[in-house]
Amino acid sequence: MATKTSPAARAGRNNTPGYRCAECGWTTAKWVGRCGECQAWGTVEETGQVLARTTAATAVTTPARRIADVDATLSGYQPTRIDELDRVLGGGLVPGAVILLAGEPGVGKSTLLLDVAARVARLGKNVLYVTGEESAAQVKLRADRIDAVADSLYLSAETDLGQALGQVEKVDPALLVVDSVQTLSSAAVDGSAGGVTQVREVAASLIGAAKARGMTTLLVGHVTKDGSIAGPRLLEHLVDVVCQFEGERHSRLRLLRAVKNRYGPTDEVGCFDLTDSGIEGLADPSGLFVSRTKDPVSGTCITVTLEGRRPLLAEVQALLAESPNSQPRRATSGLDSSRVAMLLAVLQSRASVSLHKDDSYVATVGGVRLTEPATDLAVALAIASAKTDQPLAARLVAFGEVGLAGEVRPVPGIGRRIQEAQRLGFTHAIVPASPAGTGPVPKGFSVREVSTLAEALALLF
C-alpha cells in the first residue's frame, strides 16, 4: 500500500547531513579524515547539505540589454597616482571593482592601501578605511608617518559586518578599504571570524554593496603557511582582481603581481621600496640588485631576468675556496640550490672546469631571488670566473638557459632584455642562439650568440 510523504519529511530528506572542509570549503556526502581538495587532515566537519534547487521563474526587475547599448564609460580607469600600482591594475581603479590584496604579515599591505586611500581622498572623494586588526588611533599613527592624512578619509574600527555596511551607508564612499576580510564577521551566520562560512558571507555582502553602489573596494587577505590565500577558494573567484604582495623580510624591495585581473593584464609586476617614511614605487629597481665597483671583480656576472613582462638587471656572485673536507660545501642565497648544483655538474662534465675539490658559494645582490632558468648562463659564467680568477669584461650581461648536455637554450624576450641592458649603460651581451634571432640591436651594442656553455667560456676566457 502506497503511503504519502509529508512536506516536512520531504524537507528533512532535502536537508540530509553533509560534510565540509573548514579550510577550503570542499563538500562531500560522507565523512573522510582528509580533505579531497586541499589535502588537509582533520578539517572535514558535519554540516547541513541543502539539495533543493530553484526551478521556478520569477518576475524580471531589470531587463537584459544588448551589449552594444551598455555604457562602458561608467567603468573607466581612475588612476591612483601610484604608477607601479596602476601598471599592475591595468590603468587604475575601476568603479565597482573588488580587489583582493594578499601577502605575508609585515610585507606592507596596510601601508600601501592607506597611501592609496589618502591619494584618492585628496581628489575630493569620500574614502572609508575599515580596520579590524588595529584601532583607529594606530592607523592614524601610520598615516602621520607616511603623510597619508586627508580631510575626506574616514576611519572605522569595526569587526561586525552589519556595522561596517552601516558605515558605508553613512559615509557613501567612492573607495572602501577593508583590512582585513578575515577579521569581519556576520551575526546572521554561525562560525568564528576567518572561517569558511564567515569569509564567504562577508565577501558576498561587500561585493554586492560594491556593485550596487559603483564603489571600488580593496580587501586585504591573509595567507597560509604555504603562501596561498587563506579562506575558501570561492573568495578568489568572486573578486575581480587578485594581487599578491611579495618581498623578502630582509630586503626593502616589494613586488606586486596580479594573479587574476578582469580589467587588465596578469603579467605585469610593480616594484616598491619599503622605507621608514612609507612605501614608494620604483620605476627603475635594477640599481638595488647591481653592485657599484670601479674595477671588475672575478666571480661576478650581470644578468637580465624577466618579472612578468618587465626586464630587471641583477648581479650573480660566486666564490670558490679549496675544501678541507672530502665532500665540498654548496651554499646558495637567492638562487635555487638544486639548479646551482646542476650547473656545477654541467661545468665539470661538459666544460672541463674542475670543481670537485672546491667549496662553492653563489648568491645574488640586494636580496633578490632569481628563479627564471634564463639566469643559468650568468651563474655558470660567474662560477667559471671565480675558478679562473679572471673578471668578466666590464659592461657585459649574459642570459640563457643551460641544459644537462651543456647546450644554451633560447629564452623569451631577448629583445626586451637587450634594450634594458643598453638603457642602463651596458654595451655587450652573450645570448643564446635563437632561430628567431635577437631582433633589432641598439646602435653601439655588441651581441654574441652562443650555442653551448663551452663556446661561451672559450669566448670569454
XYZ file of C-alpha atoms in Angstrom:
461
model
C 0.000 0.000 0.000
C 1.424 3.375 -1.019
C 1.986 5.929 1.698
C 2.077 9.666 1.370
C 5.232 11.594 2.240
C 4.585 14.707 4.239
C 6.144 18.044 3.251
C 8.132 18.033 6.497
C 9.567 14.625 5.664
C 10.456 15.755 2.176
C 12.130 18.853 3.633
C 14.107 16.689 6.013
C 15.133 14.454 3.110
C 16.393 17.530 1.199
C 18.462 18.586 4.218
C 20.445 15.372 4.570
C 23.640 15.769 6.575
C 26.787 16.502 4.614
C 30.392 17.315 5.393
C 32.533 20.332 4.506
C 36.211 21.219 4.836
C 36.793 24.132 7.199
C 39.875 25.213 5.226
C 38.794 25.326 1.583
C 35.018 24.665 1.638
C 35.131 21.311 -0.198
C 31.960 19.268 0.419
C 31.301 15.545 0.471
C 28.376 13.262 1.274
C 30.271 11.210 3.869
C 32.933 11.950 6.423
C 36.589 11.490 5.499
C 39.682 12.205 7.528
C 41.460 14.093 4.755
C 40.078 16.827 2.515
C 39.941 15.778 -1.105
C 40.665 19.331 -2.337
C 43.359 20.888 -0.104
C 44.584 17.561 1.375
C 44.354 18.901 4.958
C 43.798 16.381 7.763
C 41.034 16.695 10.364
C 39.288 19.689 8.772
C 36.147 17.946 7.434
C 33.148 18.785 9.652
C 29.485 17.806 9.533
C 27.067 20.390 8.175
C 23.617 20.545 6.656
C 23.598 19.951 2.900
C 20.708 21.614 1.079
C 19.771 19.730 -2.066
C 16.774 21.860 -3.097
C 17.035 23.686 -6.403
C 15.289 26.810 -7.662
C 13.461 25.978 -10.896
C 10.519 28.407 -10.900
C 10.944 31.620 -12.871
C 10.295 34.955 -11.166
C 9.411 38.394 -12.493
C 12.322 40.231 -14.107
C 13.006 43.612 -12.496
C 15.931 44.670 -14.736
C 15.531 43.517 -18.342
C 18.571 42.339 -20.267
C 20.136 44.824 -22.665
C 22.027 44.395 -25.869
C 25.749 44.537 -25.244
C 26.100 47.379 -27.760
C 23.755 49.505 -25.629
C 25.789 49.153 -22.424
C 27.717 52.321 -21.493
C 31.293 51.193 -20.851
C 32.441 54.697 -19.874
C 30.916 54.173 -16.437
C 33.696 51.683 -15.681
C 36.661 53.726 -16.876
C 40.025 53.581 -15.121
C 40.691 56.103 -12.373
C 44.463 56.443 -11.757
C 45.663 56.186 -8.170
C 48.705 58.428 -8.795
C 50.914 55.439 -7.846
C 52.408 54.464 -11.192
C 53.540 50.978 -10.163
C 50.099 50.079 -8.801
C 48.364 51.481 -11.893
C 50.706 49.390 -14.065
C 49.628 46.168 -12.338
C 45.920 47.034 -12.293
C 45.950 47.916 -15.980
C 45.469 51.673 -15.624
C 43.952 52.323 -12.200
C 40.872 51.627 -10.116
C 37.584 50.697 -11.785
C 34.292 51.824 -10.157
C 32.525 48.835 -8.627
C 35.602 46.607 -8.834
C 36.576 44.436 -5.873
C 40.338 43.940 -5.465
C 41.866 41.380 -3.115
C 45.431 42.124 -1.951
C 47.148 39.230 -0.189
C 50.595 38.923 1.326
C 52.607 37.805 4.319
C 52.480 39.746 7.615
C 54.693 42.829 7.589
C 55.141 42.972 3.830
C 53.438 46.392 3.609
C 49.834 45.709 2.546
C 48.230 48.116 5.011
C 50.827 50.804 4.311
C 50.239 50.636 0.567
C 46.439 50.710 0.816
C 46.477 53.566 3.340
C 48.600 55.557 0.884
C 46.140 54.745 -1.917
C 43.193 55.785 0.271
C 44.817 59.132 1.085
C 45.630 59.869 -2.567
C 42.052 59.162 -3.650
C 40.694 61.241 -0.760
C 42.836 64.216 -1.828
C 40.920 64.201 -5.125
C 37.830 65.270 -3.184
C 36.198 61.816 -2.936
C 34.989 60.176 0.263
C 37.086 57.179 1.291
C 36.248 54.763 4.111
C 39.017 52.715 5.729
C 37.590 49.875 7.856
C 40.189 48.248 10.091
C 39.500 45.100 12.069
C 43.069 44.447 13.170
C 44.037 47.842 14.590
C 42.372 50.704 16.393
C 41.692 53.989 14.639
C 44.463 55.628 16.690
C 47.022 53.073 15.485
C 46.038 53.668 11.861
C 46.310 57.434 12.461
C 49.882 56.981 13.709
C 50.810 55.190 10.487
C 49.039 57.840 8.437
C 51.081 60.579 10.146
C 54.311 58.677 9.479
C 53.677 58.190 5.750
C 51.868 61.523 5.216
C 48.516 59.921 4.407
C 46.152 62.316 6.188
C 43.272 63.760 4.151
C 40.051 65.542 5.080
C 37.706 63.130 3.279
C 39.414 59.958 4.558
C 37.281 58.293 7.244
C 38.464 55.592 9.674
C 36.282 52.960 11.303
C 37.478 50.209 13.636
C 34.811 47.530 13.151
C 34.707 43.748 13.204
C 30.956 43.382 12.681
C 29.797 43.207 9.060
C 26.477 44.922 9.771
C 28.219 47.863 11.431
C 30.683 48.134 8.545
C 27.854 48.213 5.980
C 26.149 50.846 8.130
C 29.279 52.991 7.930
C 29.214 52.570 4.151
C 25.617 53.851 4.048
C 26.534 56.844 6.204
C 29.797 57.896 4.520
C 28.839 56.939 0.920
C 32.479 56.375 -0.112
C 33.843 56.137 -3.624
C 36.561 53.820 -2.256
C 36.241 51.276 0.550
C 39.295 49.628 2.147
C 38.730 46.620 4.415
C 41.731 45.477 6.476
C 41.223 42.587 6.589
C 38.364 40.494 5.193
C 39.178 37.668 7.650
C 38.507 39.901 10.682
C 34.910 40.792 9.787
C 32.061 38.516 10.845
C 28.300 38.465 10.390
C 25.935 37.861 13.309
C 23.497 36.113 10.937
C 25.976 33.313 10.160
C 27.434 30.732 12.510
C 31.170 30.350 12.924
C 34.080 32.486 14.046
C 35.659 35.296 12.032
C 38.006 33.969 9.364
C 36.128 30.679 8.954
C 34.922 29.433 5.611
C 31.269 30.335 6.194
C 32.044 33.781 7.587
C 34.536 34.721 4.836
C 32.036 33.622 2.187
C 29.236 35.713 3.717
C 31.426 38.782 4.306
C 32.844 38.681 0.778
C 29.431 38.220 -0.837
C 27.930 41.121 1.141
C 30.803 43.505 0.391
C 30.829 42.563 -3.297
C 27.063 43.101 -3.513
C 27.404 46.546 -1.940
C 30.298 47.458 -4.251
C 28.414 46.500 -7.413
C 25.183 48.195 -6.343
C 26.873 51.495 -5.396
C 29.656 51.567 -8.009
C 32.111 51.645 -5.104
C 35.673 50.414 -5.618
C 36.580 48.018 -2.792
C 40.063 46.967 -1.680
C 40.187 43.871 0.532
C 43.254 42.771 2.487
C 43.612 38.986 2.660
C 45.711 36.775 4.890
C 47.898 33.981 3.557
C 48.605 30.491 4.886
C 51.988 28.984 5.688
C 52.478 27.828 2.098
C 51.731 31.315 0.725
C 48.196 30.675 -0.615
C 45.289 32.962 0.282
C 43.530 31.888 3.472
C 39.853 31.002 3.396
C 37.685 29.358 0.750
C 38.818 29.324 -2.855
C 35.455 30.882 -3.641
C 36.831 34.209 -2.390
C 39.279 34.416 -5.303
C 36.528 33.514 -7.770
C 34.150 36.214 -6.507
C 36.504 39.201 -6.609
C 37.544 40.955 -9.817
C 41.284 41.294 -9.160
C 43.625 39.181 -7.039
C 47.053 40.663 -6.277
C 49.968 39.118 -4.418
C 52.331 41.391 -2.476
C 55.708 39.697 -2.100
C 59.019 40.570 -0.508
C 61.908 39.121 1.438
C 61.941 40.005 5.130
C 65.497 41.397 4.970
C 65.054 43.284 1.706
C 63.445 46.652 1.004
C 62.126 45.518 -2.368
C 58.442 44.585 -2.656
C 56.855 43.075 -5.769
C 53.168 43.347 -6.615
C 51.762 40.768 -9.044
C 48.266 40.393 -10.460
C 47.254 36.728 -10.255
C 43.790 37.458 -11.647
C 42.607 40.635 -13.371
C 39.304 41.065 -15.190
C 40.247 44.562 -16.334
C 43.873 44.254 -17.396
C 46.934 42.043 -17.889
C 48.185 39.469 -15.400
C 51.841 39.503 -16.436
C 52.770 42.966 -15.159
C 54.853 43.430 -12.000
C 55.029 46.522 -9.819
C 58.163 47.269 -7.785
C 58.080 49.165 -4.489
C 60.655 50.325 -1.965
C 59.614 49.949 1.688
C 61.227 52.667 3.804
C 60.684 54.242 7.218
C 58.602 57.003 5.643
C 56.278 54.632 3.773
C 56.261 52.728 0.536
C 57.295 54.219 -2.799
C 57.105 52.972 -6.357
C 60.364 52.071 -8.089
C 60.354 52.870 -11.780
C 63.953 51.576 -12.102
C 64.682 48.953 -9.407
C 67.728 47.452 -11.146
C 70.082 49.624 -9.099
C 69.170 47.650 -5.970
C 70.478 44.401 -7.481
C 73.751 45.543 -9.070
C 76.821 46.436 -7.007
C 78.783 49.539 -7.885
C 82.531 48.876 -8.171
C 85.160 50.820 -10.131
C 87.140 47.783 -11.293
C 85.748 44.410 -12.470
C 85.893 41.647 -9.857
C 86.246 37.954 -10.632
C 83.262 35.756 -9.803
C 80.563 38.273 -10.764
C 78.230 38.418 -13.749
C 75.250 40.626 -14.601
C 72.095 39.014 -15.977
C 68.699 40.264 -17.151
C 65.644 38.480 -15.763
C 62.001 38.971 -16.700
C 59.431 39.585 -13.968
C 56.238 39.242 -15.977
C 56.927 41.466 -18.956
C 59.354 43.665 -17.051
C 63.130 43.187 -17.513
C 65.271 43.626 -14.396
C 69.068 43.590 -14.124
C 70.558 41.510 -11.328
C 74.060 40.521 -10.320
C 75.188 36.985 -9.517
C 78.310 36.486 -7.380
C 80.295 33.289 -6.898
C 83.166 32.415 -4.574
C 85.206 29.203 -4.676
C 87.558 28.030 -1.920
C 89.530 24.823 -1.602
C 87.603 22.475 0.641
C 89.293 20.771 3.597
C 86.598 18.073 3.567
C 86.121 15.118 1.258
C 82.678 16.464 0.287
C 82.742 20.157 -0.708
C 80.122 22.510 0.616
C 77.494 24.017 -1.715
C 75.833 27.181 -0.375
C 73.387 29.451 -2.219
C 71.439 32.629 -1.450
C 68.708 33.981 -3.700
C 69.025 31.056 -6.138
C 67.616 27.557 -6.385
C 70.198 25.294 -4.713
C 69.339 22.280 -6.885
C 69.689 24.426 -10.025
C 73.118 25.658 -8.926
C 74.221 22.075 -8.142
C 73.176 21.066 -11.653
C 75.201 23.910 -13.193
C 78.265 22.877 -11.176
C 77.943 19.357 -12.587
C 77.492 20.656 -16.146
C 80.554 22.894 -15.819
C 82.674 19.980 -14.661
C 81.374 17.360 -17.102
C 80.704 19.425 -20.251
C 83.163 22.317 -19.950
C 86.108 20.641 -18.146
C 86.023 23.035 -15.188
C 87.290 21.121 -12.152
C 85.102 21.920 -9.154
C 85.001 18.691 -7.140
C 87.547 19.920 -4.569
C 86.136 23.424 -4.031
C 83.541 24.788 -1.673
C 81.161 26.941 -3.720
C 79.188 29.952 -2.527
C 76.770 31.513 -5.025
C 74.492 34.454 -4.183
C 72.582 37.392 -5.625
C 72.990 41.066 -4.738
C 70.325 43.045 -2.904
C 68.312 40.088 -1.626
C 66.551 39.455 -4.948
C 65.503 35.865 -5.648
C 66.129 34.607 -9.185
C 64.051 31.609 -10.246
C 63.991 32.054 -14.012
C 66.047 29.471 -15.970
C 67.361 32.331 -18.136
C 69.809 33.183 -15.343
C 71.650 29.846 -15.755
C 74.296 31.218 -18.124
C 75.174 34.116 -15.809
C 75.508 31.745 -12.836
C 77.778 29.398 -14.811
C 79.957 32.274 -16.062
C 80.279 33.702 -12.541
C 81.437 30.312 -11.225
C 83.926 29.897 -14.081
C 85.229 33.416 -13.476
C 85.744 32.645 -9.801
C 87.553 29.415 -10.687
C 89.977 31.059 -13.126
C 90.224 34.272 -11.056
C 89.599 36.253 -14.233
C 86.965 39.008 -14.140
C 84.479 39.222 -16.973
C 84.514 42.189 -19.307
C 83.055 45.391 -17.960
C 79.517 46.354 -19.082
C 78.720 42.750 -20.048
C 75.414 40.954 -19.468
C 74.639 37.287 -20.063
C 71.434 35.271 -20.048
C 70.285 31.894 -21.324
C 69.086 28.519 -20.075
C 71.731 25.817 -19.712
C 70.761 22.176 -20.285
C 72.355 18.998 -18.941
C 74.058 18.422 -22.302
C 75.826 21.747 -21.971
C 73.691 23.487 -24.591
C 72.477 27.064 -24.163
C 68.767 27.229 -24.951
C 66.786 30.253 -26.190
C 64.722 32.244 -23.693
C 61.746 34.568 -24.277
C 62.096 38.327 -24.510
C 65.676 38.515 -25.810
C 64.993 41.867 -27.467
C 63.466 43.406 -24.320
C 66.409 42.219 -22.234
C 68.923 43.748 -24.643
C 67.040 47.051 -24.729
C 67.024 47.231 -20.919
C 70.742 46.430 -20.699
C 71.558 49.118 -23.258
C 69.376 51.652 -21.413
C 71.382 51.125 -18.219
C 74.743 51.621 -19.912
C 75.832 48.083 -20.823
C 77.476 47.556 -24.200
C 77.982 43.777 -24.590
C 75.723 40.737 -24.236
C 76.143 36.985 -24.539
C 72.835 35.442 -25.521
C 71.645 32.009 -26.708
C 71.480 31.383 -30.431
C 67.837 31.538 -31.476
C 66.195 30.648 -34.803
C 64.101 33.800 -34.481
C 67.186 35.941 -33.920
C 67.718 38.641 -31.333
C 65.667 41.299 -33.075
C 66.886 44.872 -33.589
C 70.120 45.594 -31.712
C 70.693 49.142 -30.402
C 73.449 51.146 -32.018
C 76.803 50.651 -30.305
C 75.690 47.447 -28.597
C 77.517 44.164 -29.308
C 75.662 40.837 -29.154
C 77.392 37.453 -29.337
C 75.267 34.331 -29.765
C 76.452 31.014 -28.308
C 75.060 27.502 -28.663
C 76.931 25.735 -25.855
C 78.379 26.595 -22.485
C 81.852 25.597 -23.655
C 81.561 28.070 -26.527
C 80.659 30.868 -24.100
C 83.620 30.060 -21.867
C 86.010 29.955 -24.812
C 84.710 33.338 -25.942
C 85.305 34.970 -22.569
C 88.433 33.249 -21.259
